mmCIF file of C-alpha atoms in Angstrom:
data_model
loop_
_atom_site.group_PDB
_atom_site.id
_atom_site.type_symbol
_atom_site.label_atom_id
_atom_site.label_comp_id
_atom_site.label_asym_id
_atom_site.label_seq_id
_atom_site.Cartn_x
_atom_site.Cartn_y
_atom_site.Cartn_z
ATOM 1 C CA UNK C 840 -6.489 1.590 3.956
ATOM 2 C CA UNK C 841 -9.666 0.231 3.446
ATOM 3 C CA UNK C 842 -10.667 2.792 0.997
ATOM 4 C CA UNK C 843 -7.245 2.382 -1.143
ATOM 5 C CA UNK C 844 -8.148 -1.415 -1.628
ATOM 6 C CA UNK C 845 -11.479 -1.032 -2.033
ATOM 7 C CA UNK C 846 -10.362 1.617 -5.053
ATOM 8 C CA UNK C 847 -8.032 -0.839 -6.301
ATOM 9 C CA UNK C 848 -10.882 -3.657 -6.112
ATOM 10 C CA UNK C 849 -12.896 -2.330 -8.451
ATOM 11 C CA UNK C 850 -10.520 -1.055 -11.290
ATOM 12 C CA UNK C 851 -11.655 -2.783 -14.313
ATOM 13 C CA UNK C 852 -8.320 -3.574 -15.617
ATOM 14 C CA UNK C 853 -7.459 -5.437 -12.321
ATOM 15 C CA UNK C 854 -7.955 -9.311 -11.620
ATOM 16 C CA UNK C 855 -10.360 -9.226 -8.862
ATOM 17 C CA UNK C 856 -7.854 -10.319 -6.235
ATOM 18 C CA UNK C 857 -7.655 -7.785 -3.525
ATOM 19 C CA UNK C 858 -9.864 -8.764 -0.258
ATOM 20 C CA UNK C 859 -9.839 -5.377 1.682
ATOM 21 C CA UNK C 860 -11.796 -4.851 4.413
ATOM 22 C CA UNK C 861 -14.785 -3.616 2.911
ATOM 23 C CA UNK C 862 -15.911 -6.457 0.599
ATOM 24 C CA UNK C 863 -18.434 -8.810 1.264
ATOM 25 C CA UNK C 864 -17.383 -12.044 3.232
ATOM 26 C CA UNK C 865 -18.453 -14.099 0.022
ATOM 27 C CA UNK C 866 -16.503 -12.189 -2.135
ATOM 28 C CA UNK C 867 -13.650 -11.971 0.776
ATOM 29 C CA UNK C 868 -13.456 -15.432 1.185
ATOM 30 C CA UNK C 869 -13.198 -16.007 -2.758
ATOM 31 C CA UNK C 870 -10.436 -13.233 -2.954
ATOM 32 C CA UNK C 871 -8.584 -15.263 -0.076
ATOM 33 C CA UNK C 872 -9.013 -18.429 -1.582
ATOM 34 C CA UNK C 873 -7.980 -17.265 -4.975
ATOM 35 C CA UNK C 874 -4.994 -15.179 -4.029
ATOM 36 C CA UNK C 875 -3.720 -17.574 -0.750
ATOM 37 C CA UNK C 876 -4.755 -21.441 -1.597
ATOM 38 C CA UNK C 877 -2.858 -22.439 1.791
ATOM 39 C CA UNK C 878 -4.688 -19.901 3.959
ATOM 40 C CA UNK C 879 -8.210 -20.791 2.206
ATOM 41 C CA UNK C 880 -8.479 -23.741 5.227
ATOM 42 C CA UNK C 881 -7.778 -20.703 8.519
ATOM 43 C CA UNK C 882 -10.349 -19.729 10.664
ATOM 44 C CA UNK C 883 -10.833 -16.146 10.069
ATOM 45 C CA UNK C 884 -8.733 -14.225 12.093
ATOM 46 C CA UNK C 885 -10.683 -11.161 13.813
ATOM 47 C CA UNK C 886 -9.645 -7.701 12.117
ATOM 48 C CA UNK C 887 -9.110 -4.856 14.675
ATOM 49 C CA UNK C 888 -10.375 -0.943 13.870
ATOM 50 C CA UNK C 889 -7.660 1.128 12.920
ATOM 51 C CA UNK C 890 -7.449 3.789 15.219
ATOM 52 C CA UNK C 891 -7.798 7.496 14.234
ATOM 53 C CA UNK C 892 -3.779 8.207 13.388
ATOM 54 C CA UNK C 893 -3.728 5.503 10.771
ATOM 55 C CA UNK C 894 -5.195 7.762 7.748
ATOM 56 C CA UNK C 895 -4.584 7.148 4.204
ATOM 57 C CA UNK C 896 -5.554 9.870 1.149
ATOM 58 C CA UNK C 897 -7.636 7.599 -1.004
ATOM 59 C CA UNK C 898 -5.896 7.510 -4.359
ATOM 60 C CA UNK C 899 -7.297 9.055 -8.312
ATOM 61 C CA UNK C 900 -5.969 11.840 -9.111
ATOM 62 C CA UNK C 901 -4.866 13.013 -12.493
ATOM 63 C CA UNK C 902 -0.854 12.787 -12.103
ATOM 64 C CA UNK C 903 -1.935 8.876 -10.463
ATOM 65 C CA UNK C 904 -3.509 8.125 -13.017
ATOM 66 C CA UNK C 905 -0.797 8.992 -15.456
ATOM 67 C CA UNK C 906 1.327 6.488 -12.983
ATOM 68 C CA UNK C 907 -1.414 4.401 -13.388
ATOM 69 C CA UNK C 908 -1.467 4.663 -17.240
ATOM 70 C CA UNK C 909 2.616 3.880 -17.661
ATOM 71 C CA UNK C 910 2.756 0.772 -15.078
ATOM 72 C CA UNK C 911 -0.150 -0.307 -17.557
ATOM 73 C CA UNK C 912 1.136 0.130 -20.732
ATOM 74 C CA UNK C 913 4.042 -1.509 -19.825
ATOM 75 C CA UNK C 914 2.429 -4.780 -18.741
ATOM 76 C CA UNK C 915 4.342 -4.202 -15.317
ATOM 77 C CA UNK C 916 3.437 -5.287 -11.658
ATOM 78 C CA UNK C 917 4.435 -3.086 -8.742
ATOM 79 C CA UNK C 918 4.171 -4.197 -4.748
ATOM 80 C CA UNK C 919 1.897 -1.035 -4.375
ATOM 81 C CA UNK C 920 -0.897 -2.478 -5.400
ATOM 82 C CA UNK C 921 -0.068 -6.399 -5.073
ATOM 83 C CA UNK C 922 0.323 -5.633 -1.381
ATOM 84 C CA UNK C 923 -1.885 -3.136 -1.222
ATOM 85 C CA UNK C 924 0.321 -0.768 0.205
ATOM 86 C CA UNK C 925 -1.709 2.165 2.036
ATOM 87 C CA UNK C 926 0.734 4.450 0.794
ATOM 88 C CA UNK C 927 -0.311 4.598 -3.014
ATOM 89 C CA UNK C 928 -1.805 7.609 -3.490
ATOM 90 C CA UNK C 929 0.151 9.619 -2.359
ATOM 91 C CA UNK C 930 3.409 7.748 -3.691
ATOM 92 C CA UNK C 931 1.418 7.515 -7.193
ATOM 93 C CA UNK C 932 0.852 11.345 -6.966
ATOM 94 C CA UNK C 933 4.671 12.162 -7.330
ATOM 95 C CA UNK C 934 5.356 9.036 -9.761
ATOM 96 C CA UNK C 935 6.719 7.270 -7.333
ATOM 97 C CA UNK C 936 5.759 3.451 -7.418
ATOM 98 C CA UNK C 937 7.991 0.451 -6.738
ATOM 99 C CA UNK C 938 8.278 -1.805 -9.605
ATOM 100 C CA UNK C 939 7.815 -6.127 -8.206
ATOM 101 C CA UNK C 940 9.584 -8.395 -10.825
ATOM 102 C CA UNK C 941 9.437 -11.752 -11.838
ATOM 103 C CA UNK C 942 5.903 -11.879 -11.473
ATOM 104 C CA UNK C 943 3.142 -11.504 -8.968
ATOM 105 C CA UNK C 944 2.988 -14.974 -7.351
ATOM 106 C CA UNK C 945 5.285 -15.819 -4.817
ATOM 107 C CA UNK C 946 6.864 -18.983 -4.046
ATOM 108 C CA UNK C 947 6.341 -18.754 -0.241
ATOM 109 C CA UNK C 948 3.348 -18.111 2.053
ATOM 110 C CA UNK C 949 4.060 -15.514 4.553
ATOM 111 C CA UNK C 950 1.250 -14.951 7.395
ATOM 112 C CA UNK C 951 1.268 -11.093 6.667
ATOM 113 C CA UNK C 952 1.390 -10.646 2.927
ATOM 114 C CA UNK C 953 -1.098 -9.802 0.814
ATOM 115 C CA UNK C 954 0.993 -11.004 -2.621
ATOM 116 C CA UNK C 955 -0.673 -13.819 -3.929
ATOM 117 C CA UNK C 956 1.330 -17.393 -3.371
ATOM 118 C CA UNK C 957 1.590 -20.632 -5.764
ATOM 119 C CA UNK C 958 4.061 -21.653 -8.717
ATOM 120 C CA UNK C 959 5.279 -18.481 -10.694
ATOM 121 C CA UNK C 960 5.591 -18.764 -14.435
ATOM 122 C CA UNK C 961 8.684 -18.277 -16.471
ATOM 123 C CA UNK C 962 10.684 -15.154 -16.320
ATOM 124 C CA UNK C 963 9.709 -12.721 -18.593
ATOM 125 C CA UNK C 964 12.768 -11.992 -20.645
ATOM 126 C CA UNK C 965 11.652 -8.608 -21.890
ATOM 127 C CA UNK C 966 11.154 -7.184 -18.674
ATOM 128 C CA UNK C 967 14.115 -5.721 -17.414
ATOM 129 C CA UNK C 968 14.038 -3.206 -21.062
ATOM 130 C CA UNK C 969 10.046 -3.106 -19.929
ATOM 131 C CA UNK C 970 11.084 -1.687 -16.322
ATOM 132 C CA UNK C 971 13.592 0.476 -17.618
ATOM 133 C CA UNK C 972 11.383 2.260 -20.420
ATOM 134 C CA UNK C 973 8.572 2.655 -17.376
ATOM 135 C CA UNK C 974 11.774 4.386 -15.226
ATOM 136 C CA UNK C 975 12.487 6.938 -17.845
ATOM 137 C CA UNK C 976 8.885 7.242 -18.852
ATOM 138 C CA UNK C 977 8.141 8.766 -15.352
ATOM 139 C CA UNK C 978 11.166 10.557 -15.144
ATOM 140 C CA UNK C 979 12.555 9.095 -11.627
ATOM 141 C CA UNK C 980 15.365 10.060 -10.127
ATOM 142 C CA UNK C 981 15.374 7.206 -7.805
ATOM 143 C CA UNK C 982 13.603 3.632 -8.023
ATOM 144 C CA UNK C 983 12.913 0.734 -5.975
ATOM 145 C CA UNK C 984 12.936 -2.314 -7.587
ATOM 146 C CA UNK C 985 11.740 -5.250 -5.599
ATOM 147 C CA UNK C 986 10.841 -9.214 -6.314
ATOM 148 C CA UNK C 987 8.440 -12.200 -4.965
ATOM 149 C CA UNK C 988 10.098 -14.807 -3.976
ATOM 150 C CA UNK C 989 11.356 -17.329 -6.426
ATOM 151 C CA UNK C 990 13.043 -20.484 -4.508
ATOM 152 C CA UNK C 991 11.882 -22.292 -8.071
ATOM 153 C CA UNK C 992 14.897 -20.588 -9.535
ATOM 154 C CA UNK C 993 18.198 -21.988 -9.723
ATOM 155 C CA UNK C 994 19.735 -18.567 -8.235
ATOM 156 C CA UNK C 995 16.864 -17.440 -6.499
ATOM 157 C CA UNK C 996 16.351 -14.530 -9.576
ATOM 158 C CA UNK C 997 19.748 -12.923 -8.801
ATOM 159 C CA UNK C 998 20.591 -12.619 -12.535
ATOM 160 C CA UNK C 999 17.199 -11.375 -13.539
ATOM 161 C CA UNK C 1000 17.605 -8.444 -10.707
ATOM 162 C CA UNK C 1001 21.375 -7.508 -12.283
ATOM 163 C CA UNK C 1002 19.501 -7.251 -15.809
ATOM 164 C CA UNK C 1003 17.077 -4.852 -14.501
ATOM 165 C CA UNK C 1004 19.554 -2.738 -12.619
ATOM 166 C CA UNK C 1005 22.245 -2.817 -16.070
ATOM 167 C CA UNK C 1006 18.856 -2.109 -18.310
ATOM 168 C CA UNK C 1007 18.014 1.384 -15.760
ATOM 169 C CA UNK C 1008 21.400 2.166 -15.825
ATOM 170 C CA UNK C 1009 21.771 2.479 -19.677
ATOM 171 C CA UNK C 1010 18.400 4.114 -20.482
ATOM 172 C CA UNK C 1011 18.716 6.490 -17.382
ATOM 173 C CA UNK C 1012 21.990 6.520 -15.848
ATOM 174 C CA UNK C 1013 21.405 9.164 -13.269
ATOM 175 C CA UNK C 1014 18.611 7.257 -11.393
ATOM 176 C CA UNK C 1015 19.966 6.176 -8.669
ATOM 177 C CA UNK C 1016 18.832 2.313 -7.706
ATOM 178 C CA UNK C 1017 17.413 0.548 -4.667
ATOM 179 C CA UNK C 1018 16.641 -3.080 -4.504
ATOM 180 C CA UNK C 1019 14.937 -4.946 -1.994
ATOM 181 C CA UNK C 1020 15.456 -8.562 -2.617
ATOM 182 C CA UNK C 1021 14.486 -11.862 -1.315
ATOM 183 C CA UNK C 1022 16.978 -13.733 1.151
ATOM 184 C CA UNK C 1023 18.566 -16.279 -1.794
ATOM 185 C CA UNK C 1024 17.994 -19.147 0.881
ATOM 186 C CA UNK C 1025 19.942 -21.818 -0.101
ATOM 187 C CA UNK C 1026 21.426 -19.920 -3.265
ATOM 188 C CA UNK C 1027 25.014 -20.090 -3.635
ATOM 189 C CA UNK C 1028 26.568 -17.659 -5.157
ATOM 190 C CA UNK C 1029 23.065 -15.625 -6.036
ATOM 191 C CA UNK C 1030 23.933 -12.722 -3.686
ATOM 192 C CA UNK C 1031 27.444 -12.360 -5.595
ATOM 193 C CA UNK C 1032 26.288 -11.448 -8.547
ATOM 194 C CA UNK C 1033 23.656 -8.901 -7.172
ATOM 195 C CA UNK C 1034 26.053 -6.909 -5.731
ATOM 196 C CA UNK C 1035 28.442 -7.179 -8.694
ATOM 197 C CA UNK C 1036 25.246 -5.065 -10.465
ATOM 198 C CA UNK C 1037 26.492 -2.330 -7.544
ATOM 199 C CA UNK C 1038 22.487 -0.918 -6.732
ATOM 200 C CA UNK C 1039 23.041 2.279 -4.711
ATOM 201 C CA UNK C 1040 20.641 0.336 -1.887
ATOM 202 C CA UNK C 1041 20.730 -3.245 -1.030
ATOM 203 C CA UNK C 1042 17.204 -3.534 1.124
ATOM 204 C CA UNK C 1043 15.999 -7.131 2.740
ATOM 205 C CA UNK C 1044 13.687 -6.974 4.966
ATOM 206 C CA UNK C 1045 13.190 -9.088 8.107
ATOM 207 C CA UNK C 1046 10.089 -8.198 8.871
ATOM 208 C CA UNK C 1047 9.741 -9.053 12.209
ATOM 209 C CA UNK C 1048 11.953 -9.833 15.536
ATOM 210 C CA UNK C 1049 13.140 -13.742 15.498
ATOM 211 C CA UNK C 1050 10.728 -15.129 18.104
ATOM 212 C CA UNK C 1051 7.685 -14.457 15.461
ATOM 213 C CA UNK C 1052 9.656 -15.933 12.153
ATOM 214 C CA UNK C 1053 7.612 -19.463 12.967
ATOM 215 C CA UNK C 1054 4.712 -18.174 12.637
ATOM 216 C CA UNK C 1055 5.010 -14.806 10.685
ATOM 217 C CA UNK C 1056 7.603 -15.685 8.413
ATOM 218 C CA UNK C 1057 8.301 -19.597 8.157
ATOM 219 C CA UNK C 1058 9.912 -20.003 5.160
ATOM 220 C CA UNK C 1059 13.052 -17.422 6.287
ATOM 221 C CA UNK C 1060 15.579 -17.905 8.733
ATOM 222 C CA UNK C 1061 16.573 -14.303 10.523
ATOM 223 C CA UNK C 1062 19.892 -14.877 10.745
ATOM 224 C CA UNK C 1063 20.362 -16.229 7.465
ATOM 225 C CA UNK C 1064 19.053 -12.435 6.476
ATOM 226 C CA UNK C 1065 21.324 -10.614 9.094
ATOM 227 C CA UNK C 1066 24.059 -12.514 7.444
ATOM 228 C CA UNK C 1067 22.830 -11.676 3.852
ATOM 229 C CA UNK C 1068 23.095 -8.027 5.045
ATOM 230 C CA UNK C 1069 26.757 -7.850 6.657
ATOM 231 C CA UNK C 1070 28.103 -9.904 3.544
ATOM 232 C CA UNK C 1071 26.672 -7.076 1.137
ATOM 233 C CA UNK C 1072 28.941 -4.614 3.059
ATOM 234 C CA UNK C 1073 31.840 -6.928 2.924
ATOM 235 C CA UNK C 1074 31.453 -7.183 -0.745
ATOM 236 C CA UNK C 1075 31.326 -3.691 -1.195
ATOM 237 C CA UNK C 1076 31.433 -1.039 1.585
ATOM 238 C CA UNK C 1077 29.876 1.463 -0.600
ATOM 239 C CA UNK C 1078 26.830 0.125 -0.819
ATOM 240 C CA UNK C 1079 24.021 1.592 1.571
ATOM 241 C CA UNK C 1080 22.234 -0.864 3.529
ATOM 242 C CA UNK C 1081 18.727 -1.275 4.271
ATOM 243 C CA UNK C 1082 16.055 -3.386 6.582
ATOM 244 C CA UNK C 1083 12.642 -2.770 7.898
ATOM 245 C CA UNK C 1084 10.576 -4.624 10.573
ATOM 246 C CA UNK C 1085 6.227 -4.792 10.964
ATOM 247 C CA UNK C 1086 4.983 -4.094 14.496
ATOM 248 C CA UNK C 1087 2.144 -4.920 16.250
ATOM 249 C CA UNK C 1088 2.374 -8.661 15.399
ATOM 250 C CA UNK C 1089 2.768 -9.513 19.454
ATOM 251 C CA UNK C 1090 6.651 -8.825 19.896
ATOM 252 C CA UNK C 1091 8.060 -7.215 23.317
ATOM 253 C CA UNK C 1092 9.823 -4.170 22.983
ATOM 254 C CA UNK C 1093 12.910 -5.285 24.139
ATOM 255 C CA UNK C 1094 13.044 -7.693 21.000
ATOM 256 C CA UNK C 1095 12.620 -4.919 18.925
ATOM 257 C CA UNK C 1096 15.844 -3.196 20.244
ATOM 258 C CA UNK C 1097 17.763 -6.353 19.889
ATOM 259 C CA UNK C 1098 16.922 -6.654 16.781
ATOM 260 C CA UNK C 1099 18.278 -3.051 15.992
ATOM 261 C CA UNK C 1100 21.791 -4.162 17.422
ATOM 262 C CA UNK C 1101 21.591 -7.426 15.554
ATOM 263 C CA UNK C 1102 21.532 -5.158 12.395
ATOM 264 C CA UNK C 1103 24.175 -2.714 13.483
ATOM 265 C CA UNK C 1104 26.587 -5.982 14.509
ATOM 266 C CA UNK C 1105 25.763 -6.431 10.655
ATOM 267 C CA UNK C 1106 26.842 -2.966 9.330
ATOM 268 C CA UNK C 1107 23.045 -2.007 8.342
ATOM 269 C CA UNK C 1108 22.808 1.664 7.363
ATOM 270 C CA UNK C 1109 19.187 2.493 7.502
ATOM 271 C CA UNK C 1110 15.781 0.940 8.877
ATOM 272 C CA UNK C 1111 12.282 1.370 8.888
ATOM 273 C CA UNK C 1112 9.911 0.754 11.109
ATOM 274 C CA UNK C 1113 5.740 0.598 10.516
ATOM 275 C CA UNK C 1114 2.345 -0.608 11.570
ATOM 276 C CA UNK C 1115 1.375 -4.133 10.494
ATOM 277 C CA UNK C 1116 -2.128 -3.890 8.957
ATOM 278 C CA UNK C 1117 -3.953 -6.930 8.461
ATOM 279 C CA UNK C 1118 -5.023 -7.860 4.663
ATOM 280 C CA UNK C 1119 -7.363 -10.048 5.410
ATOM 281 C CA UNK C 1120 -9.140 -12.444 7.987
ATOM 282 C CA UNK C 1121 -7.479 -15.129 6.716
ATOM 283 C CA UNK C 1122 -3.567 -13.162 7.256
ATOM 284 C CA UNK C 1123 -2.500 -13.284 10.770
ATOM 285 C CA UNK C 1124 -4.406 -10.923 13.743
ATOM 286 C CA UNK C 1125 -2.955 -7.083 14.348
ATOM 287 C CA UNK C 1126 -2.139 -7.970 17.903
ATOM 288 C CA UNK C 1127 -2.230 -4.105 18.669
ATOM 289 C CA UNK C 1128 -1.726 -0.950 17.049
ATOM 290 C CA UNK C 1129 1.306 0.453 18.364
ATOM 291 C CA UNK C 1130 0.898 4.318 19.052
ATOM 292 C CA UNK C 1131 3.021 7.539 17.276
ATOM 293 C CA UNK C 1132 4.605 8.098 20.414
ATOM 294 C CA UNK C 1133 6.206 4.436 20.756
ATOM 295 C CA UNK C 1134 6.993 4.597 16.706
ATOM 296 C CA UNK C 1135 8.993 7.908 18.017
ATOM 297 C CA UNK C 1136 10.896 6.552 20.915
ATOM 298 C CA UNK C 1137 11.952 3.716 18.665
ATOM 299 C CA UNK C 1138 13.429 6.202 16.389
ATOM 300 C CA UNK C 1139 15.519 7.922 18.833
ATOM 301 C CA UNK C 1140 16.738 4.823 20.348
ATOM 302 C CA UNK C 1141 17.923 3.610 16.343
ATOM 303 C CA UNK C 1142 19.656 6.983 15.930
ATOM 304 C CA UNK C 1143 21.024 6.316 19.073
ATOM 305 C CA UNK C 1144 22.582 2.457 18.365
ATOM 306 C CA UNK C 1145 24.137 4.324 15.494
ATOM 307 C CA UNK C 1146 21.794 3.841 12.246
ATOM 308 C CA UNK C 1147 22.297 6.517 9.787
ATOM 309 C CA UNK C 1148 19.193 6.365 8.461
ATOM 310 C CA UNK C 1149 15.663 5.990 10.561
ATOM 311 C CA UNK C 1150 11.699 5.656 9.219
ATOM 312 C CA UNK C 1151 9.567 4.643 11.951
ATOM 313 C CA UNK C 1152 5.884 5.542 12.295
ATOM 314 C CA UNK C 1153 2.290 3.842 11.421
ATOM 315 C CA UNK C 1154 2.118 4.008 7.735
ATOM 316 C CA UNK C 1155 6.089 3.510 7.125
ATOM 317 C CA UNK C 1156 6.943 0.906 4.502
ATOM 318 C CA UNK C 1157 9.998 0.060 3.272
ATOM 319 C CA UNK C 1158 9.910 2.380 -0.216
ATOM 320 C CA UNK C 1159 8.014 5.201 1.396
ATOM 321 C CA UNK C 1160 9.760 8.449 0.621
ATOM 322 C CA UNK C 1161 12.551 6.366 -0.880
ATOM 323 C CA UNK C 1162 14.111 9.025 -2.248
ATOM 324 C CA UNK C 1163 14.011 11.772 -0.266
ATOM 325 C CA UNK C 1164 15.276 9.348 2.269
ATOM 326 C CA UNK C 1165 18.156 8.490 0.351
ATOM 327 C CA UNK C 1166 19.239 11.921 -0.278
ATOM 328 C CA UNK C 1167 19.154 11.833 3.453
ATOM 329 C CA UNK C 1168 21.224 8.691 3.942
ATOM 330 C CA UNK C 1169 24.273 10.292 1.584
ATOM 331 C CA UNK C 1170 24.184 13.127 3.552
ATOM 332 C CA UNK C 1171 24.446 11.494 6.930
ATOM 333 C CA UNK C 1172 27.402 9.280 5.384
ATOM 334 C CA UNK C 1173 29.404 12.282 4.323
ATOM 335 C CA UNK C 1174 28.598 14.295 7.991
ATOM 336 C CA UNK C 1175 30.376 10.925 9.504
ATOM 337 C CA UNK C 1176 33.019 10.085 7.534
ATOM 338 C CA UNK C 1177 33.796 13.684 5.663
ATOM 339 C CA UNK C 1178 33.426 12.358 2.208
#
């Protein structure tokens, strides 16, 4: 991983706002500080060593760079490289990259992410056609659009998501559409008119098991996001539903399996499960790495509570073989209910 932000560090056409592990600690610190204002005052955090079944194909190769080129030219920001997902290269590689929207600052200051945090500016009107051209540009079959958070928003940026999924739909109407959203906290009526857009994949992530949210995640309330999930299947049923989890962030197994039923109680379809990695000192400690084996037995035991749909191991992340996993997910819907 450090070799993917290190990559991304240096691209000229990049604000220098990535701090992976390889930088200086001048220019680490600066990156913090630049990037997470409320961390800047945190001691450093120590950074484990990744151990040797965390490997990452460093990205540049011609058919990335075209990605590259056509997130570029359409003045777009994607999560890959805001979060500095590990995954790039080889998601870039097959034109694969999940499009962030309404900006690249985020309203909230989650201990984990690397997505930089302070007041957003205003919605850029032109971006839904923007993300839509970029869609049929690369010639996807499925996308995953996602958002910071914007709690400066009267709706939370529920109307802005239903443009972008109406303005894919008309330029490419067999892409199929996932969405991972925010959790509209305190948005009436926000999650309404998501839905009403009908994405093929509602995704909302809760990142980690209740007992961390305080410190990992302070600004969300877990069951506010189990709820968010069960009401998108009681709004519409068709809908495939989605939710991933970090581990490693000091949680006990046993919350991690309660967590799975709390999901199923909710209807969820599908989740992930991956590695936390730490983005910098300043981001909250990798408590431990958990091992492939453990990633494996949490799979079985999620197949076995009844998900349809399971991606657990290190370098899972929620749009990681998106849509080869959705392919998946229909398939497992029509083996259960025949249709």
């Amino acid at each position: 991983m450090a070799v993917v932000l290190d990559i991304l560090n240096r691209d000229p056409r990049r604000k220098l706002d990535v701090s992976p592990e390889a930088a200086q600690p001048d220019e680490a610190a600066a990156n913090a500080k630049a990037r997470h204002p409320e961390k800047a005052h945190r001691p450093d955090q120590p950074m484990a060593r990744k151990p040797d079944w965390i490997r990452v194909k460093a990205p540049g190769s011609p058919k990335w760079a075209e990605t590259n080129r056509i997130v570029r030219e359409n003045k777009l920001v994607t999560v890959c490289e805001e979060a500095g997902c590990p995954n790039i290269g080889e998601c870039w590689e097959k034109k694969h990259a999940t499009f962030m929207i309404m900006g690249d600052t985020c309203t909230r200051a989650c201990a984990f992410c690397n997505v930089k945090t302070g007041m957003p500016q205003p919605l850029d009107q032109n971006e839904p056609d923007s993300v839509a051209k970029a869609v049929e540009k690369l010639g996807l079959t499925h996308v995953v659009i996602t958002s910071v958070d914007r709690d400066d928003l009267a709706d939370g940026g529920a109307e802005h998501f239903a443009q972008v999924i109406r303005a894919i739909r008309e330029r490419s109407p067999k892409t199929t559409i996932e969405i991972l959203t925010p959790d509209f906290l305190r948005k009436p009526g926000a999650l309404e008119i998501v839905v009403a857009a009908r994405p093929d994949v509602f995704n909302h992530n809760l990142e980690t098991v209740p007992s961390k949210y305080l410190k990992v995640r302070p600004g969300a309330r877990y069951f506010h996001s189990i709820r968010l999930l069960q009401r998108v299947k009681e709004l519409d049923p068709t809908i495939f539903t989605k939710s991933g989890i970090m581990v490693g962030l000091g949680e006990e197994r046993n919350e991690v399996l309660q967590l799975m039923d709390d999901l199923r109680s909710g209807e969820v379809d599908f989740i992930t499960i991956g590695q936390y990695l730490q983005p910098t000192r300043k981001h909250h400690p990798v408590i431990r790495f958990v091992t492939p084996d453990e990633f494996k037995a949490f799979e079985t035991t999620a197949y076995a509570k009844g998900f349809l749909m399971v991606s657990s191991s290190p370098l899972t992340r929620s749009s990681h073989h998106a849509g080869e996993d959705f392919a998946r997910l229909k398939s497992a819907r029509a083996a259960q209910t025949g249709r």
